[in-house]
PDB file of C-alpha atoms in Angstrom:
ATOM      1  CA  MET A   1       0.000   0.000   0.000  1.00  0.00           C
ATOM      2  CA  ASN A   2       1.098   3.543  -0.678  1.00  0.00           C
ATOM      3  CA  PRO A   3       2.280   4.958   2.685  1.00  0.00           C
ATOM      4  CA  GLU A   4       1.575   8.488   1.416  1.00  0.00           C
ATOM      5  CA  LYS A   5      -2.168   7.858   0.998  1.00  0.00           C
ATOM      6  CA  LYS A   6      -4.865   7.117   3.555  1.00  0.00           C
ATOM      7  CA  ILE A   7      -5.974   3.517   3.869  1.00  0.00           C
ATOM      8  CA  LYS A   8      -9.490   3.091   2.518  1.00  0.00           C
ATOM      9  CA  LEU A   9     -11.088   0.871   5.163  1.00  0.00           C
ATOM     10  CA  ALA A  10     -14.424  -0.945   4.818  1.00  0.00           C
ATOM     11  CA  VAL A  11     -16.304  -2.864   7.519  1.00  0.00           C
ATOM     12  CA  TRP A  12     -18.855  -5.533   6.593  1.00  0.00           C
ATOM     13  CA  LYS A  13     -21.369  -7.605   8.541  1.00  0.00           C
ATOM     14  CA  LEU A  14     -22.510 -11.127   7.722  1.00  0.00           C
ATOM     15  CA  THR A  15     -24.378 -13.350  10.226  1.00  0.00           C
ATOM     16  CA  SER A  16     -23.134 -12.118  13.600  1.00  0.00           C
ATOM     17  CA  CYS A  17     -23.973 -10.211  16.778  1.00  0.00           C
ATOM     18  CA  ASP A  18     -22.075  -6.981  15.897  1.00  0.00           C
ATOM     19  CA  GLY A  19     -19.782  -7.442  18.914  1.00  0.00           C
ATOM     20  CA  CYS A  20     -16.560  -7.169  16.911  1.00  0.00           C
ATOM     21  CA  GLN A  21     -17.783  -4.009  15.188  1.00  0.00           C
ATOM     22  CA  LEU A  22     -18.607  -2.559  18.598  1.00  0.00           C
ATOM     23  CA  GLN A  23     -14.991  -3.207  19.560  1.00  0.00           C
ATOM     24  CA  LEU A  24     -13.990  -0.776  16.824  1.00  0.00           C
ATOM     25  CA  ILE A  25     -16.284   1.881  18.280  1.00  0.00           C
ATOM     26  CA  ASN A  26     -15.192   1.190  21.852  1.00  0.00           C
ATOM     27  CA  ALA A  27     -11.549   1.451  20.782  1.00  0.00           C
ATOM     28  CA  GLU A  28     -11.830   4.973  19.420  1.00  0.00           C
ATOM     29  CA  ASP A  29      -9.012   6.168  21.689  1.00  0.00           C
ATOM     30  CA  ARG A  30      -6.676   3.571  20.165  1.00  0.00           C
ATOM     31  CA  PHE A  31      -7.616   4.689  16.674  1.00  0.00           C
ATOM     32  CA  LEU A  32      -6.199   8.122  17.441  1.00  0.00           C
ATOM     33  CA  SER A  33      -2.743   6.628  16.826  1.00  0.00           C
ATOM     34  CA  ILE A  34      -3.633   5.876  13.199  1.00  0.00           C
ATOM     35  CA  ALA A  35      -6.410   8.426  12.609  1.00  0.00           C
ATOM     36  CA  GLY A  36      -4.310  10.358  10.153  1.00  0.00           C
ATOM     37  CA  VAL A  37      -3.738   7.386   7.865  1.00  0.00           C
ATOM     38  CA  VAL A  38      -7.162   5.688   7.841  1.00  0.00           C
ATOM     39  CA  GLU A  39     -10.381   6.642   6.066  1.00  0.00           C
ATOM     40  CA  PHE A  40     -13.511   4.744   7.106  1.00  0.00           C
ATOM     41  CA  ALA A  41     -14.963   4.408   3.633  1.00  0.00           C
ATOM     42  CA  ARG A  42     -17.683   1.984   4.699  1.00  0.00           C
ATOM     43  CA  PHE A  43     -18.753   1.364   8.287  1.00  0.00           C
ATOM     44  CA  PRO A  44     -22.578   1.465   8.631  1.00  0.00           C
ATOM     45  CA  GLU A  45     -22.347   0.719  12.366  1.00  0.00           C
ATOM     46  CA  GLY A  46     -20.453   3.949  12.921  1.00  0.00           C
ATOM     47  CA  PHE A  47     -20.963   6.300   9.944  1.00  0.00           C
ATOM     48  CA  ARG A  48     -23.769   7.173   7.548  1.00  0.00           C
ATOM     49  CA  ASN A  49     -21.637   7.924   4.512  1.00  0.00           C
ATOM     50  CA  VAL A  50     -20.537   5.043   2.304  1.00  0.00           C
ATOM     51  CA  ALA A  51     -17.803   5.451  -0.308  1.00  0.00           C
ATOM     52  CA  ARG A  52     -17.690   3.075  -3.233  1.00  0.00           C
ATOM     53  CA  GLY A  53     -14.889   0.509  -3.520  1.00  0.00           C
ATOM     54  CA  ARG A  54     -12.183  -0.396  -4.347  1.00  0.00           C
ATOM     55  CA  TYR A  55     -11.118  -0.770  -0.703  1.00  0.00           C
ATOM     56  CA  ASP A  56      -7.604  -1.219   0.648  1.00  0.00           C
ATOM     57  CA  ILE A  57      -8.724  -3.307   3.630  1.00  0.00           C
ATOM     58  CA  SER A  58     -12.081  -4.955   4.267  1.00  0.00           C
ATOM     59  CA  LEU A  59     -12.827  -6.116   7.804  1.00  0.00           C
ATOM     60  CA  VAL A  60     -15.528  -8.782   7.669  1.00  0.00           C
ATOM     61  CA  GLU A  61     -17.499  -9.800  10.757  1.00  0.00           C
ATOM     62  CA  GLY A  62     -19.763 -12.852  10.812  1.00  0.00           C
ATOM     63  CA  SER A  63     -20.106 -16.350   9.409  1.00  0.00           C
ATOM     64  CA  VAL A  64     -21.380 -17.357   5.987  1.00  0.00           C
ATOM     65  CA  THR A  65     -24.803 -18.664   7.006  1.00  0.00           C
ATOM     66  CA  THR A  66     -27.263 -17.430   4.371  1.00  0.00           C
ATOM     67  CA  PRO A  67     -27.265 -17.287   0.557  1.00  0.00           C
ATOM     68  CA  ARG A  68     -26.937 -13.507   0.894  1.00  0.00           C
ATOM     69  CA  ASP A  69     -23.761 -13.978   2.952  1.00  0.00           C
ATOM     70  CA  ALA A  70     -22.322 -16.290   0.290  1.00  0.00           C
ATOM     71  CA  ARG A  71     -22.967 -13.723  -2.449  1.00  0.00           C
ATOM     72  CA  LEU A  72     -21.690 -10.813  -0.372  1.00  0.00           C
ATOM     73  CA  VAL A  73     -18.314 -12.405   0.453  1.00  0.00           C
ATOM     74  CA  GLN A  74     -17.625 -12.827  -3.252  1.00  0.00           C
ATOM     75  CA  GLN A  75     -18.422  -9.148  -3.803  1.00  0.00           C
ATOM     76  CA  ILE A  76     -16.184  -8.154  -0.890  1.00  0.00           C
ATOM     77  CA  ARG A  77     -13.280 -10.176  -2.297  1.00  0.00           C
ATOM     78  CA  ARG A  78     -13.614  -8.504  -5.712  1.00  0.00           C
ATOM     79  CA  GLN A  79     -13.712  -5.022  -4.184  1.00  0.00           C
ATOM     80  CA  SER A  80     -10.866  -5.402  -1.682  1.00  0.00           C
ATOM     81  CA  ARG A  81      -7.095  -5.582  -1.837  1.00  0.00           C
ATOM     82  CA  VAL A  82      -6.876  -7.147   1.623  1.00  0.00           C
ATOM     83  CA  VAL A  83      -9.665  -9.147   3.310  1.00  0.00           C
ATOM     84  CA  VAL A  84      -9.540  -9.674   7.068  1.00  0.00           C
ATOM     85  CA  ALA A  85     -11.780 -12.227   8.794  1.00  0.00           C
ATOM     86  CA  MET A  86     -12.708 -10.438  12.019  1.00  0.00           C
ATOM     87  CA  GLY A  87     -13.741 -12.471  15.030  1.00  0.00           C
ATOM     88  CA  ALA A  88     -14.742 -16.050  15.854  1.00  0.00           C
ATOM     89  CA  CYS A  89     -17.729 -16.089  13.498  1.00  0.00           C
ATOM     90  CA  ALA A  90     -15.660 -15.039  10.490  1.00  0.00           C
ATOM     91  CA  THR A  91     -12.674 -17.255  11.325  1.00  0.00           C
ATOM     92  CA  SER A  92     -14.453 -20.449  12.424  1.00  0.00           C
ATOM     93  CA  GLY A  93     -18.214 -20.126  11.923  1.00  0.00           C
ATOM     94  CA  GLY A  94     -18.894 -18.851  15.425  1.00  0.00           C
ATOM     95  CA  ILE A  95     -21.596 -19.965  17.829  1.00  0.00           C
ATOM     96  CA  GLN A  96     -24.055 -20.375  14.952  1.00  0.00           C
ATOM     97  CA  ALA A  97     -21.886 -23.178  13.533  1.00  0.00           C
ATOM     98  CA  LEU A  98     -23.120 -25.385  16.381  1.00  0.00           C
ATOM     99  CA  ARG A  99     -26.101 -26.139  14.149  1.00  0.00           C
ATOM    100  CA  ASN A 100     -23.694 -27.929  11.799  1.00  0.00           C
ATOM    101  CA  PHE A 101     -23.642 -30.822  14.273  1.00  0.00           C
ATOM    102  CA  SER A 102     -27.407 -31.375  14.201  1.00  0.00           C
ATOM    103  CA  ASP A 103     -30.521 -31.129  12.056  1.00  0.00           C
ATOM    104  CA  ALA A 104     -31.121 -27.402  11.682  1.00  0.00           C
ATOM    105  CA  GLY A 105     -34.428 -28.046   9.938  1.00  0.00           C
ATOM    106  CA  LYS A 106     -35.747 -29.884  12.984  1.00  0.00           C
ATOM    107  CA  TRP A 107     -34.887 -26.979  15.278  1.00  0.00           C
ATOM    108  CA  MET A 108     -36.452 -24.443  12.924  1.00  0.00           C
ATOM    109  CA  ARG A 109     -39.699 -26.424  12.855  1.00  0.00           C
ATOM    110  CA  MET A 110     -39.729 -26.472  16.659  1.00  0.00           C
ATOM    111  CA  ILE A 111     -38.943 -22.783  17.151  1.00  0.00           C
ATOM    112  CA  TYR A 112     -40.397 -20.777  14.253  1.00  0.00           C
ATOM    113  CA  PRO A 113     -44.087 -20.600  13.314  1.00  0.00           C
ATOM    114  CA  SER A 114     -43.204 -20.241   9.599  1.00  0.00           C
ATOM    115  CA  PRO A 115     -39.884 -22.056   9.048  1.00  0.00           C
ATOM    116  CA  GLY A 116     -40.395 -21.973   5.281  1.00  0.00           C
ATOM    117  CA  THR A 117     -39.591 -18.263   5.270  1.00  0.00           C
ATOM    118  CA  ILE A 118     -36.088 -18.830   6.661  1.00  0.00           C
ATOM    119  CA  ASP A 119     -33.439 -19.013   3.955  1.00  0.00           C
ATOM    120  CA  ILE A 120     -30.180 -20.500   5.206  1.00  0.00           C
ATOM    121  CA  LEU A 121     -27.313 -22.597   3.880  1.00  0.00           C
ATOM    122  CA  LYS A 122     -26.769 -26.186   5.013  1.00  0.00           C
ATOM    123  CA  LYS A 123     -23.899 -25.093   7.266  1.00  0.00           C
ATOM    124  CA  SER A 124     -22.554 -21.961   8.935  1.00  0.00           C
ATOM    125  CA  THR A 125     -18.920 -21.632   7.901  1.00  0.00           C
ATOM    126  CA  ALA A 126     -15.879 -19.375   8.021  1.00  0.00           C
ATOM    127  CA  LEU A 127     -14.975 -16.865   5.317  1.00  0.00           C
ATOM    128  CA  SER A 128     -11.987 -18.951   4.269  1.00  0.00           C
ATOM    129  CA  ASP A 129     -14.319 -21.754   3.173  1.00  0.00           C
ATOM    130  CA  HIS A 130     -15.598 -19.430   0.441  1.00  0.00           C
ATOM    131  CA  ILE A 131     -12.898 -16.901  -0.480  1.00  0.00           C
ATOM    132  CA  HIS A 132      -9.196 -16.231  -0.014  1.00  0.00           C
ATOM    133  CA  VAL A 133      -8.647 -14.492   3.335  1.00  0.00           C
ATOM    134  CA  ASP A 134      -5.446 -12.495   3.774  1.00  0.00           C
ATOM    135  CA  HIS A 135      -5.470 -12.209   7.574  1.00  0.00           C
ATOM    136  CA  GLU A 136      -7.477 -13.411  10.565  1.00  0.00           C
ATOM    137  CA  LEU A 137      -8.265 -11.602  13.804  1.00  0.00           C
ATOM    138  CA  ARG A 138      -9.417 -14.159  16.356  1.00  0.00           C
ATOM    139  CA  GLY A 139     -11.656 -13.730  19.369  1.00  0.00           C
ATOM    140  CA  CYS A 140     -15.218 -13.190  20.550  1.00  0.00           C
ATOM    141  CA  PRO A 141     -14.847 -10.272  20.380  1.00  0.00           C
ATOM    142  CA  ILE A 142     -11.539  -9.299  18.769  1.00  0.00           C
ATOM    143  CA  ASN A 143      -8.674  -7.604  20.586  1.00  0.00           C
ATOM    144  CA  PRO A 144      -8.644  -3.996  19.266  1.00  0.00           C
ATOM    145  CA  ASP A 145      -4.888  -3.707  19.807  1.00  0.00           C
ATOM    146  CA  GLN A 146      -4.401  -6.559  17.338  1.00  0.00           C
ATOM    147  CA  LEU A 147      -6.564  -4.690  14.832  1.00  0.00           C
ATOM    148  CA  ILE A 148      -4.423  -1.563  15.128  1.00  0.00           C
ATOM    149  CA  GLU A 149      -1.279  -3.684  14.656  1.00  0.00           C
ATOM    150  CA  LEU A 150      -2.744  -5.340  11.560  1.00  0.00           C
ATOM    151  CA  ILE A 151      -3.699  -2.027   9.939  1.00  0.00           C
ATOM    152  CA  ALA A 152      -0.263  -0.572  10.678  1.00  0.00           C
ATOM    153  CA  ALA A 153       1.443  -3.664   9.234  1.00  0.00           C
ATOM    154  CA  CYS A 154      -0.610  -3.530   6.038  1.00  0.00           C
ATOM    155  CA  ARG A 155       0.291   0.121   5.559  1.00  0.00           C
ATOM    156  CA  GLN A 156       3.988  -0.602   6.148  1.00  0.00           C
ATOM    157  CA  GLY A 157       4.022  -3.624   3.871  1.00  0.00           C
ATOM    158  CA  ARG A 158       5.035  -6.104   6.559  1.00  0.00           C
ATOM    159  CA  LYS A 159       3.596  -9.177   8.226  1.00  0.00           C
ATOM    160  CA  PRO A 160       1.419  -8.305  11.247  1.00  0.00           C
ATOM    161  CA  ASN A 161       2.796  -9.370  14.620  1.00  0.00           C
ATOM    162  CA  LEU A 162      -0.103 -11.501  15.841  1.00  0.00           C
ATOM    163  CA  PRO A 163       0.248 -14.399  18.291  1.00  0.00           C
ATOM    164  CA  THR A 164      -0.232 -17.996  17.196  1.00  0.00           C
ATOM    165  CA  HIS A 165       0.993 -19.641  20.423  1.00  0.00           C
ATOM    166  CA  SER A 166      -1.183 -20.951  23.249  1.00  0.00           C
ATOM    167  CA  LEU A 167      -2.878 -18.962  25.979  1.00  0.00           C
ATOM    168  CA  CYS A 168      -0.684 -20.728  28.551  1.00  0.00           C
ATOM    169  CA  GLN A 169       2.265 -18.566  27.500  1.00  0.00           C
ATOM    170  CA  GLU A 170       0.172 -15.467  28.029  1.00  0.00           C
ATOM    171  CA  CYS A 171      -0.769 -16.627  31.531  1.00  0.00           C
ATOM    172  CA  LYS A 172       2.879 -17.294  32.395  1.00  0.00           C
ATOM    173  CA  ARG A 173       4.015 -13.863  31.191  1.00  0.00           C
ATOM    174  CA  MET A 174       1.288 -12.152  33.225  1.00  0.00           C
ATOM    175  CA  GLY A 175       2.070 -14.135  36.355  1.00  0.00           C
ATOM    176  CA  TYR A 176      -1.274 -15.903  36.661  1.00  0.00           C
ATOM    177  CA  ILE A 177      -1.490 -19.155  38.607  1.00  0.00           C
ATOM    178  CA  CYS A 178      -2.485 -22.114  36.443  1.00  0.00           C
ATOM    179  CA  VAL A 179      -6.098 -22.899  37.338  1.00  0.00           C
ATOM    180  CA  THR A 180      -5.715 -26.533  36.256  1.00  0.00           C
ATOM    181  CA  VAL A 181      -2.526 -27.287  38.208  1.00  0.00           C
ATOM    182  CA  ALA A 182      -3.510 -25.310  41.306  1.00  0.00           C
ATOM    183  CA  SER A 183      -7.239 -25.949  41.483  1.00  0.00           C
ATOM    184  CA  GLY A 184      -8.047 -28.794  39.085  1.00  0.00           C
ATOM    185  CA  VAL A 185     -10.187 -26.506  36.917  1.00  0.00           C
ATOM    186  CA  PRO A 186     -10.593 -27.712  33.298  1.00  0.00           C
ATOM    187  CA  CYS A 187      -9.069 -25.087  31.004  1.00  0.00           C
ATOM    188  CA  MET A 188      -8.832 -24.853  27.215  1.00  0.00           C
ATOM    189  CA  GLY A 189      -5.751 -22.626  27.481  1.00  0.00           C
ATOM    190  CA  PRO A 190      -3.193 -25.234  26.316  1.00  0.00           C
ATOM    191  CA  VAL A 191      -4.920 -25.554  22.923  1.00  0.00           C
ATOM    192  CA  THR A 192      -6.292 -22.014  22.527  1.00  0.00           C
ATOM    193  CA  GLN A 193      -4.560 -19.153  20.738  1.00  0.00           C
ATOM    194  CA  ALA A 194      -3.367 -16.261  22.893  1.00  0.00           C
ATOM    195  CA  GLY A 195      -4.649 -12.744  22.423  1.00  0.00           C
ATOM    196  CA  CYS A 196      -7.427 -12.062  24.913  1.00  0.00           C
ATOM    197  CA  GLY A 197      -5.152 -11.155  27.810  1.00  0.00           C
ATOM    198  CA  ALA A 198      -6.030 -14.388  29.668  1.00  0.00           C
ATOM    199  CA  ILE A 199      -9.217 -12.796  30.980  1.00  0.00           C
ATOM    200  CA  CYS A 200     -10.774 -15.974  32.351  1.00  0.00           C
ATOM    201  CA  PRO A 201      -7.731 -17.494  34.131  1.00  0.00           C
ATOM    202  CA  ALA A 202      -7.140 -14.057  35.666  1.00  0.00           C
ATOM    203  CA  VAL A 203     -10.336 -14.526  37.693  1.00  0.00           C
ATOM    204  CA  GLY A 204      -9.776 -18.206  38.450  1.00  0.00           C
ATOM    205  CA  ARG A 205     -11.887 -19.829  35.766  1.00  0.00           C
ATOM    206  CA  GLY A 206     -10.787 -21.950  32.833  1.00  0.00           C
ATOM    207  CA  CYS A 207     -10.396 -20.597  29.303  1.00  0.00           C
ATOM    208  CA  TYR A 208     -13.245 -21.658  27.035  1.00  0.00           C
ATOM    209  CA  GLY A 209     -11.462 -21.264  23.704  1.00  0.00           C
ATOM    210  CA  CYS A 210     -12.987 -18.133  22.171  1.00  0.00           C
ATOM    211  CA  PHE A 211      -9.771 -17.356  20.232  1.00  0.00           C
ATOM    212  CA  GLY A 212      -9.827 -20.782  18.574  1.00  0.00           C
ATOM    213  CA  PRO A 213      -7.036 -23.343  18.306  1.00  0.00           C
ATOM    214  CA  CYS A 214      -3.400 -22.280  18.518  1.00  0.00           C
ATOM    215  CA  ASP A 215      -0.852 -23.465  15.947  1.00  0.00           C
ATOM    216  CA  THR A 216       0.313 -26.351  18.171  1.00  0.00           C
ATOM    217  CA  ALA A 217      -3.053 -27.455  19.544  1.00  0.00           C
ATOM    218  CA  ASN A 218      -2.689 -30.995  20.924  1.00  0.00           C
ATOM    219  CA  THR A 219      -6.384 -31.524  21.526  1.00  0.00           C
ATOM    220  CA  ARG A 220      -6.005 -35.266  22.122  1.00  0.00           C
ATOM    221  CA  ALA A 221      -3.549 -34.744  24.971  1.00  0.00           C
ATOM    222  CA  LEU A 222      -5.853 -32.181  26.594  1.00  0.00           C
ATOM    223  CA  HIS A 223      -8.780 -34.596  26.240  1.00  0.00           C
ATOM    224  CA  GLU A 224      -6.804 -37.313  28.040  1.00  0.00           C
ATOM    225  CA  VAL A 225      -5.716 -34.998  30.872  1.00  0.00           C
ATOM    226  CA  TRP A 226      -9.279 -33.865  31.456  1.00  0.00           C
ATOM    227  CA  GLN A 227     -10.648 -37.388  31.342  1.00  0.00           C
ATOM    228  CA  ARG A 228      -7.974 -39.277  33.306  1.00  0.00           C
ATOM    229  CA  GLN A 229      -6.585 -36.732  35.738  1.00  0.00           C
ATOM    230  CA  LEU A 230      -9.519 -34.358  36.238  1.00  0.00           C
ATOM    231  CA  GLU A 231     -12.203 -37.051  35.766  1.00  0.00           C
ATOM    232  CA  VAL A 232     -14.265 -34.856  33.455  1.00  0.00           C
ATOM    233  CA  PRO A 233     -17.072 -36.871  31.783  1.00  0.00           C
ATOM    234  CA  VAL A 234     -16.581 -37.458  28.052  1.00  0.00           C
ATOM    235  CA  ASP A 235     -19.818 -35.627  27.195  1.00  0.00           C
ATOM    236  CA  ASP A 236     -18.578 -32.549  29.066  1.00  0.00           C
ATOM    237  CA  ILE A 237     -15.275 -32.686  27.169  1.00  0.00           C
ATOM    238  CA  ARG A 238     -17.159 -32.856  23.896  1.00  0.00           C
ATOM    239  CA  ARG A 239     -19.243 -29.836  24.890  1.00  0.00           C
ATOM    240  CA  ALA A 240     -16.089 -27.908  25.823  1.00  0.00           C
ATOM    241  CA  PHE A 241     -14.748 -28.325  22.293  1.00  0.00           C
ATOM    242  CA  ARG A 242     -18.150 -27.399  20.893  1.00  0.00           C
ATOM    243  CA  GLY A 243     -18.148 -23.822  22.039  1.00  0.00           C
ATOM    244  CA  ILE A 244     -17.758 -20.500  20.273  1.00  0.00           C
ATOM    245  CA  THR A 245     -15.147 -21.885  17.856  1.00  0.00           C
ATOM    246  CA  ALA A 246     -16.564 -25.412  17.507  1.00  0.00           C
ATOM    247  CA  TRP A 247     -16.187 -25.595  13.720  1.00  0.00           C
ATOM    248  CA  ALA A 248     -12.436 -24.847  13.788  1.00  0.00           C
ATOM    249  CA  THR A 249     -10.889 -28.055  12.464  1.00  0.00           C
ATOM    250  CA  PRO A 250      -8.866 -29.208  15.538  1.00  0.00           C
ATOM    251  CA  PHE A 251     -11.780 -28.577  17.905  1.00  0.00           C
ATOM    252  CA  ARG A 252     -14.344 -30.125  15.568  1.00  0.00           C
ATOM    253  CA  ARG A 253     -12.289 -33.274  15.068  1.00  0.00           C
ATOM    254  CA  GLU A 254     -11.750 -33.725  18.787  1.00  0.00           C
ATOM    255  CA  SER A 255     -15.437 -33.248  19.554  1.00  0.00           C
ATOM    256  CA  GLU A 256     -16.294 -35.887  16.953  1.00  0.00           C
ATOM    257  CA  ARG A 257     -13.734 -38.409  18.189  1.00  0.00           C
ATOM    258  CA  ARG A 258     -15.250 -41.639  19.507  1.00  0.00           C
TER     259      ARG A 258
END
């Protein structure tokens, strides 16, 4: 990207709760550091005006769950130099991907008075299942500091400095006591990517994997520790892997293991 020009930034919503977009609004003080180099060309959550593409960076929140989502991601890819999957829904299908493990039609018939009016795809999936994604920002919601780093890296033409290691390293650096070793609390930290600031272990509860699997996720080993040493029932282990990032491949495979 041309460092002399402002970055033309677009923000898009697919099937999601808007939480990651709200992180952008809540992080307005952090954006002051890059305010002079970024133009919000499209951000309906925060601004009325919409500038036409082509966009330098598109931040996409949400999973591909409806036919509209599937069409929109193709449009986004054509209009954008860099596409960033923003948050757990965009990177792994999110909480709505839990329906991929069951009969969604059955649930719709039970819940909705007119299920025939609901138009959805067979599965809720990540952006990368449909288009090429240049970068991923994990989390539910994302870490705004990681977003600022990614935008700065794109402008400088370098690789963003984003963690891929496990949450355990984050806990160690911050001086938190391991909840599993000290208290026998089941924790997804050993297989979950760092980035949240170890919010849950900081208050004595186990990580529940909202940043998805780290690059060295040994899910089988964690399963065995929980089952043999902590005596966690197998059904509870399966539910732990079927959380916010259940459709991420390592977590999905472990939850389906017999």
